[in-house]
Amino acid sequence: MNKAKHIAIIMDGNGRWAELKDKKRVKGHEAGAKVVKEITTFCSQSKDIERLTLYAFSTENWKRPRLEVEFLMKLLESYLRNELPVYLKNNVRFEPIGDTRAFSKSLQKTIKDVQEKTSHCDGLVQSLALNYGAQDEILRAVNKIKDCEDFITEAMLSNALDCKHNVDLLIRTGGDHRLSNFLLWQAAYAELFFTDTLWPDFTTDDLQKIIKDFTKIERRFGGLK
Ligand code: FPP
């Protein structure tokens, strides 16, 4: 039976969820942050799930209206501050991926602080993708190693990426069927699941159902059964 050791999620649909309820888009992000908390706690209690990587802010999300970007930054900072004791209680290690140098000094400090204070935790690894784009990640990795190596192998490149772990199960909520520049290298053999459910409505039951379906899939990784 397959184990979903590394689950990655594109958390889409916050804005539409809010608009459907006649609320401002940012209310959808607020509701989405609560779901991040619930799903992380659920995963931290599963004996099979080792990593949970969540797409929280992409390199393209800067194109959104300034006020929405500012709100997302504040939400992220308060989420991380409030979650630190929860991470510690649940033995969750926080490992950001993405180029966080573009964030404010205060947010960078909070990110680093939570990362350092949870570095001893050896349960679930929760990675938030922050100012993350897979193409940017691959380019940064190539630029890191290009001067030291004449010939770059798959292992070398993989090791230079922010996220060095292949994804088993990649889920996208919100009805669209695309990867939106998320973990393009690491998802090479991931099983892809798409659901119309908007992220703020996504529940641990939904995740459990997807994991159950995932376990039944025959994964061949390009070989034969
Ligand atoms: C997509 O919804 C979601 C995002 C831009 C990023 C995800 C953000 C959160 C889940 C909230 C904050 C996260 C943390 C970790 C505190 P959308 O706005 O694109 O929705 P739409 O497609 O309906 O417009």
PDB file of C-alpha atoms in Angstrom, residues 12 16 172-177 194-198:
ATOM      1  CA  ASP A  12      -6.736  27.796  -3.822  1.00  0.00           C
ATOM      2  CA  ARG A  16     -13.993  33.027  -4.195  1.00  0.00           C
ATOM      3  CA  ARG A 172      -5.086  21.401  -5.470  1.00  0.00           C
ATOM      4  CA  THR A 173      -8.325  22.812  -4.101  1.00  0.00           C
ATOM      5  CA  GLY A 174     -10.511  25.408  -5.822  1.00  0.00           C
ATOM      6  CA  GLY A 175     -11.350  23.657  -9.101  1.00  0.00           C
ATOM      7  CA  ASP A 176      -8.418  24.531 -11.362  1.00  0.00           C
ATOM      8  CA  HIS A 177      -6.241  21.826 -12.878  1.00  0.00           C
ATOM      9  CA  PHE A 194      -7.882  18.097  -7.845  1.00  0.00           C
ATOM     10  CA  THR A 195     -10.990  19.053  -5.917  1.00  0.00           C
ATOM     11  CA  ASP A 196     -13.604  21.755  -6.515  1.00  0.00           C
ATOM     12  CA  THR A 197     -13.797  22.409  -2.777  1.00  0.00           C
ATOM     13  CA  LEU A 198     -12.575  25.904  -1.956  1.00  0.00           C
TER      14      LEU A 198
END
